[in-house]
Amino acid sequence: MKDNSNTGKQEGTRTTSDRFSTGLGVLMATLGSAVGLGNIWKFPYLTGSNGGAAFLVIYIICTILVGYPIMIAEHSLGRKGRGDAVSTFKKLAPKSVWWIVGAMGILAAFLIMAYYTEVAGWVFAYVFKSFGSGLLSTDPAVTTSVFTSLVTNPVQSLVWQWVVLIVVSAIILMGVTKGIEGTTKKLLPILAILLVIIGIRSITLPNAAQGLSFLFKPDFSKITAATVLTALGLAFFKLSIGMGAMLTYGSYYGDSQNIPANAARVVAADLTVSILAGIAIFPAVFSFGFEPAAGTQLLFITIPSVFASMPFGKFFMILFFLLTSFAAIGAMISLVEVVVAFLVNYAGMDRKKATLLTAAGMAVFGSLAALSNSSLSAVTIFGKTFFDFYDFTTSNIFLPVGGLLLAVFTAWIWGWNKFHATTSNEGTITNVSFTRIIFSILKYVTPILVAIILLAGLNIVHL
Ligand code: PHE
Protein backbone atom coordinates (compact mmCIF):
# COMPACT_ATOMS: atom_id res chain seq x y z
CA MET A 1 0.00 0.00 0.00
CA LYS A 2 2.78 2.38 0.81
CA ASP A 3 3.87 2.07 -2.80
CA ASN A 4 0.97 4.07 -4.02
CA SER A 5 -0.47 6.08 -1.18
CA ASN A 6 2.19 8.74 -1.52
CA THR A 7 1.54 9.64 -5.12
CA GLY A 8 -0.32 12.71 -3.95
CA LYS A 9 -2.38 15.04 -6.00
CA GLN A 10 0.26 16.22 -8.40
CA GLU A 11 0.88 14.40 -11.61
CA GLY A 12 4.16 12.84 -12.48
CA THR A 13 5.13 12.15 -8.91
CA ARG A 14 5.17 8.40 -8.97
CA THR A 15 8.10 6.86 -7.22
CA THR A 16 10.11 4.13 -8.87
CA SER A 17 8.56 1.61 -6.49
CA ASP A 18 5.24 2.19 -8.27
CA ARG A 19 6.73 0.83 -11.43
CA PHE A 20 7.01 -2.77 -12.42
CA SER A 21 10.28 -4.10 -11.19
CA THR A 22 11.23 -6.32 -14.11
CA GLY A 23 10.61 -6.55 -17.85
CA LEU A 24 8.88 -9.85 -17.32
CA GLY A 25 6.71 -8.26 -14.64
CA VAL A 26 5.49 -5.64 -17.12
CA LEU A 27 4.68 -8.23 -19.75
CA MET A 28 2.89 -10.47 -17.30
CA ALA A 29 0.89 -7.68 -15.69
CA THR A 30 -0.24 -6.38 -19.07
CA LEU A 31 -1.09 -9.92 -20.08
CA GLY A 32 -2.89 -10.31 -16.78
CA SER A 33 -5.18 -7.49 -17.82
CA ALA A 34 -5.65 -8.69 -21.39
CA VAL A 35 -6.14 -12.41 -20.82
CA GLY A 36 -9.32 -13.07 -18.93
CA LEU A 37 -12.95 -13.96 -19.41
CA GLY A 38 -12.68 -12.22 -22.75
CA ASN A 39 -10.65 -15.18 -24.05
CA ILE A 40 -12.27 -18.02 -22.21
CA TRP A 41 -15.90 -16.91 -22.12
CA LYS A 42 -16.58 -14.00 -24.46
CA PHE A 43 -14.50 -14.99 -27.48
CA PRO A 44 -16.14 -18.45 -27.80
CA TYR A 45 -19.65 -17.15 -27.17
CA LEU A 46 -19.37 -14.35 -29.74
CA THR A 47 -17.63 -16.54 -32.30
CA GLY A 48 -20.37 -19.13 -31.81
CA SER A 49 -23.21 -16.66 -32.22
CA ASN A 50 -21.64 -14.85 -35.17
CA GLY A 51 -21.06 -17.74 -37.50
CA GLY A 52 -17.55 -18.97 -36.59
CA ALA A 53 -14.48 -18.69 -38.82
CA ALA A 54 -15.41 -15.54 -40.78
CA PHE A 55 -15.93 -13.73 -37.49
CA LEU A 56 -12.59 -15.07 -36.25
CA VAL A 57 -10.81 -13.71 -39.35
CA ILE A 58 -12.30 -10.23 -38.90
CA TYR A 59 -11.49 -10.31 -35.20
CA ILE A 60 -7.85 -11.18 -35.92
CA ILE A 61 -7.56 -8.38 -38.51
CA CYS A 62 -9.10 -5.88 -36.05
CA THR A 63 -6.73 -7.02 -33.32
CA ILE A 64 -3.58 -6.58 -35.38
CA LEU A 65 -4.50 -3.59 -37.54
CA VAL A 66 -6.52 -1.55 -35.05
CA GLY A 67 -5.85 -2.99 -31.60
CA TYR A 68 -2.08 -3.29 -31.63
CA PRO A 69 -1.38 0.37 -32.61
CA ILE A 70 -3.85 1.62 -30.00
CA MET A 71 -2.18 -0.48 -27.33
CA ILE A 72 1.17 1.11 -28.23
CA ALA A 73 -0.46 4.55 -28.12
CA GLU A 74 -1.98 3.94 -24.69
CA HIS A 75 1.24 2.60 -23.19
CA SER A 76 3.16 5.56 -24.59
CA LEU A 77 0.72 8.19 -23.37
CA GLY A 78 0.54 6.45 -20.01
CA ARG A 79 4.27 6.27 -19.48
CA LYS A 80 4.68 9.89 -20.52
CA GLY A 81 1.79 11.14 -18.40
CA ARG A 82 2.61 8.99 -15.38
CA GLY A 83 -0.88 9.43 -14.05
CA ASP A 84 -4.39 8.05 -14.26
CA ALA A 85 -6.60 8.21 -17.36
CA VAL A 86 -7.83 11.74 -16.63
CA SER A 87 -4.64 13.38 -15.32
CA THR A 88 -2.63 12.01 -18.22
CA PHE A 89 -4.74 13.97 -20.68
CA LYS A 90 -4.69 17.04 -18.42
CA LYS A 91 -0.93 16.83 -18.35
CA LEU A 92 -0.30 16.08 -22.02
CA ALA A 93 -2.92 18.52 -23.34
CA PRO A 94 -3.52 21.16 -20.66
CA LYS A 95 -6.47 23.50 -21.06
CA SER A 96 -8.24 21.18 -23.47
CA VAL A 97 -11.23 18.91 -23.12
CA TRP A 98 -9.34 15.72 -23.98
CA TRP A 99 -9.56 14.60 -20.35
CA ILE A 100 -13.16 13.65 -21.22
CA VAL A 101 -11.74 10.60 -23.02
CA GLY A 102 -10.25 9.53 -19.68
CA ALA A 103 -13.52 10.21 -17.89
CA MET A 104 -15.38 8.09 -20.46
CA GLY A 105 -12.91 5.31 -19.73
CA ILE A 106 -13.66 5.47 -16.04
CA LEU A 107 -17.36 5.14 -16.75
CA ALA A 108 -16.62 2.24 -19.11
CA ALA A 109 -14.62 0.51 -16.37
CA PHE A 110 -17.67 0.69 -14.11
CA LEU A 111 -20.02 -0.66 -16.74
CA ILE A 112 -17.68 -3.49 -17.73
CA MET A 113 -17.15 -4.49 -14.12
CA ALA A 114 -20.92 -4.48 -13.60
CA TYR A 115 -21.34 -7.58 -15.75
CA TYR A 116 -17.79 -8.96 -15.70
CA THR A 117 -18.04 -9.55 -11.96
CA GLU A 118 -21.20 -11.55 -12.60
CA VAL A 119 -19.53 -13.85 -15.10
CA ALA A 120 -16.54 -14.14 -12.76
CA GLY A 121 -19.05 -15.08 -10.05
CA TRP A 122 -20.31 -17.94 -12.23
CA VAL A 123 -16.70 -19.10 -12.65
CA PHE A 124 -16.11 -18.96 -8.88
CA ALA A 125 -19.33 -20.91 -8.33
CA TYR A 126 -18.22 -23.50 -10.88
CA VAL A 127 -14.97 -24.07 -8.99
CA PHE A 128 -17.13 -25.36 -6.15
CA LYS A 129 -19.61 -27.15 -8.36
CA SER A 130 -16.69 -28.99 -9.98
CA PHE A 131 -16.01 -30.82 -6.72
CA GLY A 132 -19.43 -32.45 -6.89
CA SER A 133 -20.53 -34.87 -9.60
CA GLY A 134 -23.62 -33.06 -10.95
CA LEU A 135 -21.66 -31.13 -13.55
CA LEU A 136 -19.64 -33.93 -15.14
CA SER A 137 -21.96 -34.86 -17.97
CA THR A 138 -21.93 -34.97 -21.75
CA ASP A 139 -25.67 -34.41 -21.87
CA PRO A 140 -26.55 -30.83 -22.88
CA ALA A 141 -29.75 -31.01 -20.84
CA VAL A 142 -27.81 -31.74 -17.64
CA THR A 143 -25.09 -29.10 -17.99
CA THR A 144 -27.64 -26.52 -19.12
CA SER A 145 -29.84 -27.13 -16.12
CA VAL A 146 -26.90 -26.74 -13.70
CA PHE A 147 -26.13 -23.37 -15.27
CA THR A 148 -29.74 -22.24 -15.37
CA SER A 149 -30.34 -23.08 -11.73
CA LEU A 150 -27.35 -20.93 -10.77
CA VAL A 151 -28.18 -17.84 -12.81
CA THR A 152 -31.89 -17.83 -12.13
CA ASN A 153 -31.27 -17.80 -8.40
CA PRO A 154 -31.07 -14.12 -7.39
CA VAL A 155 -29.40 -14.72 -4.01
CA GLN A 156 -26.66 -16.94 -5.39
CA SER A 157 -26.02 -14.54 -8.27
CA LEU A 158 -25.61 -11.57 -5.95
CA VAL A 159 -23.53 -13.38 -3.37
CA TRP A 160 -21.05 -14.73 -5.92
CA GLN A 161 -20.68 -11.27 -7.41
CA TRP A 162 -19.91 -9.84 -3.98
CA VAL A 163 -17.38 -12.57 -3.30
CA VAL A 164 -15.65 -11.60 -6.54
CA LEU A 165 -15.61 -7.91 -5.62
CA ILE A 166 -14.25 -8.64 -2.14
CA VAL A 167 -11.45 -10.84 -3.49
CA VAL A 168 -10.45 -8.27 -6.12
CA SER A 169 -10.48 -5.37 -3.66
CA ALA A 170 -8.38 -7.34 -1.19
CA ILE A 171 -5.74 -8.01 -3.84
CA ILE A 172 -5.70 -4.37 -4.95
CA LEU A 173 -5.18 -3.24 -1.38
CA MET A 174 -2.01 -5.30 -1.31
CA GLY A 175 -0.48 -2.95 -3.95
CA VAL A 176 0.16 -3.02 -7.68
CA THR A 177 3.47 -4.78 -8.04
CA LYS A 178 2.94 -7.54 -5.52
CA GLY A 179 -0.67 -8.26 -6.32
CA ILE A 180 -0.55 -8.30 -10.07
CA GLU A 181 2.96 -9.38 -10.95
CA GLY A 182 3.12 -12.21 -8.47
CA THR A 183 -0.03 -14.11 -9.37
CA THR A 184 -0.13 -13.73 -13.12
CA LYS A 185 3.52 -14.59 -13.58
CA LYS A 186 2.93 -18.05 -12.23
CA LEU A 187 -0.54 -18.88 -13.43
CA LEU A 188 -0.98 -17.78 -17.04
CA PRO A 189 1.45 -20.32 -18.50
CA ILE A 190 -0.32 -23.08 -16.59
CA LEU A 191 -3.66 -21.94 -18.00
CA ALA A 192 -2.24 -22.03 -21.52
CA ILE A 193 -0.92 -25.57 -21.02
CA LEU A 194 -4.24 -26.69 -19.59
CA LEU A 195 -6.06 -25.26 -22.61
CA VAL A 196 -3.77 -27.28 -24.87
CA ILE A 197 -4.61 -30.46 -22.93
CA ILE A 198 -8.35 -29.72 -23.14
CA GLY A 199 -7.96 -28.86 -26.84
CA ILE A 200 -6.29 -32.21 -27.55
CA ARG A 201 -9.17 -34.02 -25.88
CA SER A 202 -11.69 -31.94 -27.73
CA ILE A 203 -10.26 -32.46 -31.22
CA THR A 204 -10.09 -36.21 -30.67
CA LEU A 205 -13.81 -36.45 -29.87
CA PRO A 206 -16.14 -38.00 -32.48
CA ASN A 207 -17.21 -35.44 -35.10
CA ALA A 208 -14.61 -32.96 -33.89
CA ALA A 209 -13.85 -32.03 -37.50
CA GLN A 210 -17.18 -30.27 -37.76
CA GLY A 211 -16.23 -27.98 -34.87
CA LEU A 212 -12.84 -27.28 -36.37
CA SER A 213 -14.30 -26.33 -39.72
CA PHE A 214 -16.82 -24.09 -37.95
CA LEU A 215 -13.88 -22.32 -36.33
CA PHE A 216 -11.44 -22.26 -39.22
CA LYS A 217 -13.36 -22.44 -42.53
CA PRO A 218 -14.73 -18.98 -43.16
CA ASP A 219 -18.09 -18.34 -44.78
CA PHE A 220 -18.21 -14.60 -45.30
CA SER A 221 -21.82 -14.63 -46.43
CA LYS A 222 -22.83 -14.56 -42.76
CA ILE A 223 -21.04 -11.28 -42.09
CA THR A 224 -23.03 -8.08 -41.60
CA ALA A 225 -21.96 -4.60 -40.51
CA ALA A 226 -23.16 -5.39 -36.98
CA THR A 227 -20.96 -8.51 -36.93
CA VAL A 228 -17.91 -6.49 -37.94
CA LEU A 229 -18.59 -4.03 -35.13
CA THR A 230 -18.93 -6.92 -32.69
CA ALA A 231 -15.57 -8.32 -33.85
CA LEU A 232 -13.95 -4.90 -33.49
CA GLY A 233 -15.49 -4.44 -30.04
CA LEU A 234 -14.21 -7.86 -29.01
CA ALA A 235 -10.71 -6.95 -30.20
CA PHE A 236 -10.77 -3.82 -28.02
CA PHE A 237 -12.23 -5.66 -25.07
CA LYS A 238 -9.72 -8.47 -25.35
CA LEU A 239 -6.75 -6.13 -25.36
CA SER A 240 -8.21 -3.95 -22.59
CA ILE A 241 -7.90 -0.90 -24.82
CA GLY A 242 -10.05 2.15 -25.50
CA MET A 243 -10.88 2.92 -21.89
CA GLY A 244 -7.70 3.84 -20.06
CA ALA A 245 -6.67 0.50 -18.54
CA MET A 246 -3.60 0.22 -20.73
CA LEU A 247 -2.94 3.91 -20.27
CA THR A 248 -2.99 3.45 -16.50
CA TYR A 249 -0.71 0.41 -16.81
CA GLY A 250 1.60 2.37 -19.12
CA SER A 251 2.05 4.81 -16.27
CA TYR A 252 3.68 2.04 -14.23
CA TYR A 253 6.12 1.15 -17.03
CA GLY A 254 9.79 1.79 -16.48
CA ASP A 255 11.65 4.09 -18.87
CA SER A 256 13.69 1.30 -20.40
CA GLN A 257 10.80 -0.97 -21.40
CA ASN A 258 10.40 -1.44 -25.13
CA ILE A 259 6.74 -0.52 -25.63
CA PRO A 260 6.10 -1.77 -29.21
CA ALA A 261 7.87 -5.07 -28.55
CA ASN A 262 6.05 -5.64 -25.30
CA ALA A 263 2.70 -4.83 -26.88
CA ALA A 264 3.41 -7.26 -29.73
CA ARG A 265 4.02 -10.05 -27.25
CA VAL A 266 0.80 -9.24 -25.41
CA VAL A 267 -1.23 -9.23 -28.63
CA ALA A 268 0.30 -12.52 -29.79
CA ALA A 269 -0.21 -14.26 -26.45
CA ASP A 270 -3.74 -12.95 -26.11
CA LEU A 271 -4.73 -14.14 -29.58
CA THR A 272 -3.17 -17.52 -28.91
CA VAL A 273 -5.12 -18.02 -25.69
CA SER A 274 -8.39 -17.07 -27.44
CA ILE A 275 -7.79 -19.50 -30.27
CA LEU A 276 -6.82 -22.25 -27.82
CA ALA A 277 -10.09 -21.65 -25.98
CA GLY A 278 -11.94 -21.90 -29.30
CA ILE A 279 -10.23 -25.22 -30.10
CA ALA A 280 -11.13 -26.50 -26.64
CA ILE A 281 -14.80 -25.63 -27.02
CA PHE A 282 -16.09 -25.87 -30.60
CA PRO A 283 -15.26 -29.51 -31.39
CA ALA A 284 -17.12 -30.45 -28.19
CA VAL A 285 -20.06 -28.24 -29.17
CA PHE A 286 -20.56 -30.24 -32.35
CA SER A 287 -19.58 -33.58 -30.90
CA PHE A 288 -22.18 -33.53 -28.13
CA GLY A 289 -24.89 -31.56 -29.92
CA PHE A 290 -24.70 -28.21 -28.17
CA GLU A 291 -25.88 -25.06 -29.92
CA PRO A 292 -22.88 -22.91 -31.05
CA ALA A 293 -25.09 -19.81 -30.83
CA ALA A 294 -26.11 -20.57 -27.24
CA GLY A 295 -24.89 -17.13 -26.18
CA THR A 296 -23.38 -16.16 -22.84
CA GLN A 297 -23.87 -19.65 -21.40
CA LEU A 298 -21.81 -21.44 -24.08
CA LEU A 299 -18.63 -21.97 -22.04
CA PHE A 300 -20.46 -23.07 -18.93
CA ILE A 301 -22.65 -25.66 -20.58
CA THR A 302 -20.08 -27.04 -23.04
CA ILE A 303 -16.77 -27.30 -21.24
CA PRO A 304 -17.98 -29.72 -18.53
CA SER A 305 -18.81 -32.20 -21.29
CA VAL A 306 -15.18 -32.22 -22.44
CA PHE A 307 -14.07 -32.97 -18.89
CA ALA A 308 -16.74 -35.65 -18.55
CA SER A 309 -15.16 -37.45 -21.47
CA MET A 310 -11.54 -37.41 -20.35
CA PRO A 311 -9.50 -39.22 -17.70
CA PHE A 312 -9.10 -37.28 -14.45
CA GLY A 313 -11.92 -35.07 -15.72
CA LYS A 314 -12.92 -33.83 -12.30
CA PHE A 315 -9.39 -32.81 -11.41
CA PHE A 316 -8.91 -30.97 -14.70
CA MET A 317 -12.27 -29.26 -14.37
CA ILE A 318 -11.47 -27.93 -10.91
CA LEU A 319 -8.10 -26.72 -12.18
CA PHE A 320 -9.69 -25.12 -15.25
CA PHE A 321 -12.24 -23.06 -13.34
CA LEU A 322 -9.67 -22.15 -10.72
CA LEU A 323 -7.20 -20.87 -13.32
CA THR A 324 -9.98 -19.09 -15.19
CA SER A 325 -10.93 -17.30 -12.00
CA PHE A 326 -7.33 -16.16 -11.59
CA ALA A 327 -7.29 -14.92 -15.19
CA ALA A 328 -10.52 -13.05 -14.53
CA ILE A 329 -9.04 -11.52 -11.38
CA GLY A 330 -6.04 -10.16 -13.33
CA ALA A 331 -8.40 -8.44 -15.77
CA MET A 332 -10.64 -7.10 -13.02
CA ILE A 333 -7.70 -5.69 -11.12
CA SER A 334 -6.86 -3.56 -14.13
CA LEU A 335 -10.46 -2.41 -14.45
CA VAL A 336 -10.73 -1.41 -10.79
CA GLU A 337 -7.28 0.15 -11.02
CA VAL A 338 -8.50 2.61 -13.68
CA VAL A 339 -10.97 4.04 -11.18
CA VAL A 340 -8.75 3.75 -8.11
CA ALA A 341 -5.77 5.40 -9.83
CA PHE A 342 -8.05 8.29 -10.77
CA LEU A 343 -9.43 8.72 -7.26
CA VAL A 344 -5.97 8.51 -5.65
CA ASN A 345 -4.01 10.49 -8.15
CA TYR A 346 -6.47 13.09 -9.28
CA ALA A 347 -8.92 13.42 -6.44
CA GLY A 348 -6.25 12.88 -3.77
CA MET A 349 -8.16 10.10 -2.04
CA ASP A 350 -6.51 7.59 0.23
CA ARG A 351 -5.91 4.32 -1.65
CA LYS A 352 -7.83 2.14 0.73
CA LYS A 353 -10.87 4.39 0.72
CA ALA A 354 -10.72 4.69 -3.08
CA THR A 355 -10.70 0.90 -3.51
CA LEU A 356 -13.60 0.34 -1.13
CA LEU A 357 -15.64 3.12 -2.68
CA THR A 358 -15.02 1.79 -6.18
CA ALA A 359 -15.98 -1.75 -5.20
CA ALA A 360 -19.17 -0.49 -3.53
CA GLY A 361 -20.12 1.50 -6.63
CA MET A 362 -19.48 -1.55 -8.80
CA ALA A 363 -21.65 -3.67 -6.54
CA VAL A 364 -24.53 -1.24 -7.07
CA PHE A 365 -24.23 -1.16 -10.88
CA GLY A 366 -23.43 -4.86 -10.86
CA SER A 367 -26.48 -5.99 -8.94
CA LEU A 368 -28.62 -4.96 -11.89
CA ALA A 369 -26.62 -7.32 -14.09
CA ALA A 370 -26.58 -10.06 -11.47
CA LEU A 371 -30.37 -10.06 -11.31
CA SER A 372 -30.81 -9.96 -15.10
CA ASN A 373 -31.61 -13.66 -15.29
CA SER A 374 -33.93 -13.66 -12.30
CA SER A 375 -35.79 -10.82 -10.54
CA LEU A 376 -34.98 -8.25 -13.25
CA SER A 377 -35.25 -10.48 -16.31
CA ALA A 378 -38.28 -8.56 -17.54
CA VAL A 379 -36.63 -5.14 -17.16
CA THR A 380 -34.98 -4.07 -20.41
CA ILE A 381 -33.25 -1.04 -21.91
CA PHE A 382 -33.48 -0.85 -25.70
CA GLY A 383 -34.71 -4.43 -25.63
CA LYS A 384 -31.74 -5.73 -23.64
CA THR A 385 -31.45 -6.89 -20.03
CA PHE A 386 -29.02 -4.88 -17.90
CA PHE A 387 -26.40 -7.60 -18.36
CA ASP A 388 -26.68 -7.52 -22.16
CA PHE A 389 -26.94 -3.76 -22.20
CA TYR A 390 -23.68 -3.33 -20.26
CA ASP A 391 -21.98 -5.96 -22.42
CA PHE A 392 -23.17 -4.43 -25.71
CA THR A 393 -22.65 -0.74 -24.96
CA THR A 394 -19.18 -1.12 -23.50
CA SER A 395 -17.72 -3.32 -26.23
CA ASN A 396 -19.63 -1.97 -29.20
CA ILE A 397 -19.75 1.74 -28.32
CA PHE A 398 -17.52 2.88 -25.44
CA LEU A 399 -14.33 1.03 -26.35
CA PRO A 400 -14.39 1.72 -30.11
CA VAL A 401 -15.23 5.40 -29.54
CA GLY A 402 -12.55 5.63 -26.83
CA GLY A 403 -10.02 3.89 -29.09
CA LEU A 404 -10.82 6.19 -31.99
CA LEU A 405 -10.35 9.28 -29.82
CA LEU A 406 -7.12 7.90 -28.34
CA ALA A 407 -5.76 7.36 -31.85
CA VAL A 408 -6.78 10.87 -32.93
CA PHE A 409 -5.25 12.36 -29.81
CA THR A 410 -1.97 10.50 -30.20
CA ALA A 411 -1.49 11.21 -33.88
CA TRP A 412 -3.04 14.63 -34.34
CA ILE A 413 -2.52 16.34 -30.98
CA TRP A 414 0.42 14.69 -29.28
CA GLY A 415 2.24 14.33 -32.56
CA TRP A 416 5.01 12.33 -34.18
CA ASN A 417 7.96 13.79 -32.31
CA LYS A 418 6.67 12.87 -28.87
CA PHE A 419 5.29 9.55 -30.06
CA HIS A 420 8.63 8.70 -31.60
CA ALA A 421 10.61 9.82 -28.56
CA THR A 422 8.49 7.63 -26.28
CA THR A 423 8.28 4.53 -28.46
CA SER A 424 12.03 4.59 -29.15
CA ASN A 425 12.96 5.31 -25.51
CA GLU A 426 14.39 8.71 -26.50
CA GLY A 427 16.14 7.29 -29.54
CA THR A 428 17.86 4.40 -27.80
CA ILE A 429 15.88 1.76 -29.72
CA THR A 430 16.11 1.75 -33.49
CA ASN A 431 12.55 1.19 -34.63
CA VAL A 432 11.75 4.38 -36.49
CA SER A 433 10.46 2.86 -39.74
CA PHE A 434 8.21 0.52 -37.82
CA THR A 435 6.82 3.16 -35.49
CA ARG A 436 6.25 5.45 -38.46
CA ILE A 437 3.90 2.84 -39.91
CA ILE A 438 2.14 2.49 -36.57
CA PHE A 439 1.83 6.26 -36.34
CA SER A 440 0.35 6.52 -39.84
CA ILE A 441 -2.16 3.81 -39.01
CA LEU A 442 -3.18 5.75 -35.88
CA LYS A 443 -3.40 8.93 -37.87
CA TYR A 444 -5.40 7.80 -40.90
CA VAL A 445 -6.49 4.17 -40.84
CA THR A 446 -7.81 3.83 -37.29
CA PRO A 447 -10.03 6.92 -37.22
CA ILE A 448 -11.56 6.30 -40.64
CA LEU A 449 -11.98 2.56 -40.26
CA VAL A 450 -13.37 2.65 -36.73
CA ALA A 451 -15.74 5.49 -37.61
CA ILE A 452 -17.11 3.58 -40.61
CA ILE A 453 -17.50 0.34 -38.67
CA LEU A 454 -19.23 2.18 -35.82
CA LEU A 455 -21.65 4.08 -38.05
CA ALA A 456 -22.53 1.06 -40.15
CA GLY A 457 -22.55 -1.40 -37.26
CA LEU A 458 -24.93 0.75 -35.24
CA ASN A 459 -27.12 1.20 -38.30
CA ILE A 460 -26.62 4.95 -38.38
CA VAL A 461 -25.33 4.76 -41.94
CA HIS A 462 -26.33 2.04 -44.40
CA LEU A 463 -23.54 0.74 -46.57
N1 PHE B 1 -9.26 -7.86 -21.53
C1 PHE B 1 -10.03 -8.37 -20.45
C2 PHE B 1 -10.48 -9.79 -20.78
O1 PHE B 1 -10.29 -10.26 -21.84
C3 PHE B 1 -11.19 -7.50 -20.08
C4 PHE B 1 -10.86 -6.04 -19.91
C5 PHE B 1 -11.44 -5.10 -20.74
C6 PHE B 1 -9.95 -5.65 -18.94
C7 PHE B 1 -11.13 -3.77 -20.61
C8 PHE B 1 -9.62 -4.29 -18.80
C9 PHE B 1 -10.21 -3.36 -19.63
O2 PHE B 1 -11.04 -10.45 -19.99
mmCIF file of C-alpha atoms and ligand atoms in Angstrom, residues 32-39 112 116 236-241 243 245-246 270 327-328 331-332 334-335 338 399, ligand 1:
data_model
loop_
_atom_site.group_PDB
_atom_site.id
_atom_site.type_symbol
_atom_site.label_atom_id
_atom_site.label_comp_id
_atom_site.label_asym_id
_atom_site.label_seq_id
_atom_site.Cartn_x
_atom_site.Cartn_y
_atom_site.Cartn_z
ATOM 1 C CA GLY A 32 -2.892 -10.313 -16.782
ATOM 2 C CA SER A 33 -5.182 -7.488 -17.820
ATOM 3 C CA ALA A 34 -5.647 -8.692 -21.393
ATOM 4 C CA VAL A 35 -6.142 -12.407 -20.815
ATOM 5 C CA GLY A 36 -9.324 -13.072 -18.932
ATOM 6 C CA LEU A 37 -12.948 -13.960 -19.406
ATOM 7 C CA GLY A 38 -12.678 -12.215 -22.752
ATOM 8 C CA ASN A 39 -10.647 -15.176 -24.048
ATOM 9 C CA ILE A 112 -17.679 -3.489 -17.732
ATOM 10 C CA TYR A 116 -17.794 -8.964 -15.698
ATOM 11 C CA PHE A 236 -10.775 -3.820 -28.023
ATOM 12 C CA PHE A 237 -12.232 -5.661 -25.074
ATOM 13 C CA LYS A 238 -9.721 -8.471 -25.355
ATOM 14 C CA LEU A 239 -6.751 -6.131 -25.365
ATOM 15 C CA SER A 240 -8.213 -3.953 -22.590
ATOM 16 C CA ILE A 241 -7.905 -0.900 -24.822
ATOM 17 C CA MET A 243 -10.877 2.924 -21.893
ATOM 18 C CA ALA A 245 -6.675 0.504 -18.535
ATOM 19 C CA MET A 246 -3.600 0.220 -20.734
ATOM 20 C CA ASP A 270 -3.741 -12.946 -26.107
ATOM 21 C CA ALA A 327 -7.285 -14.924 -15.189
ATOM 22 C CA ALA A 328 -10.523 -13.054 -14.526
ATOM 23 C CA ALA A 331 -8.397 -8.441 -15.769
ATOM 24 C CA MET A 332 -10.640 -7.101 -13.024
ATOM 25 C CA SER A 334 -6.860 -3.564 -14.135
ATOM 26 C CA LEU A 335 -10.465 -2.407 -14.449
ATOM 27 C CA VAL A 338 -8.504 2.608 -13.680
ATOM 28 C CA LEU A 399 -14.334 1.026 -26.352
HETATM 29 N N1 PHE B 1 -9.258 -7.862 -21.527
HETATM 30 C C1 PHE B 1 -10.028 -8.372 -20.445
HETATM 31 C C2 PHE B 1 -10.479 -9.787 -20.776
HETATM 32 O O1 PHE B 1 -10.291 -10.256 -21.836
HETATM 33 C C3 PHE B 1 -11.192 -7.497 -20.085
HETATM 34 C C4 PHE B 1 -10.857 -6.043 -19.910
HETATM 35 C C5 PHE B 1 -11.440 -5.103 -20.737
HETATM 36 C C6 PHE B 1 -9.950 -5.646 -18.936
HETATM 37 C C7 PHE B 1 -11.127 -3.767 -20.609
HETATM 38 C C8 PHE B 1 -9.623 -4.291 -18.795
HETATM 39 C C9 PHE B 1 -10.208 -3.364 -19.628
HETATM 40 O O2 PHE B 1 -11.039 -10.453 -19.990
#
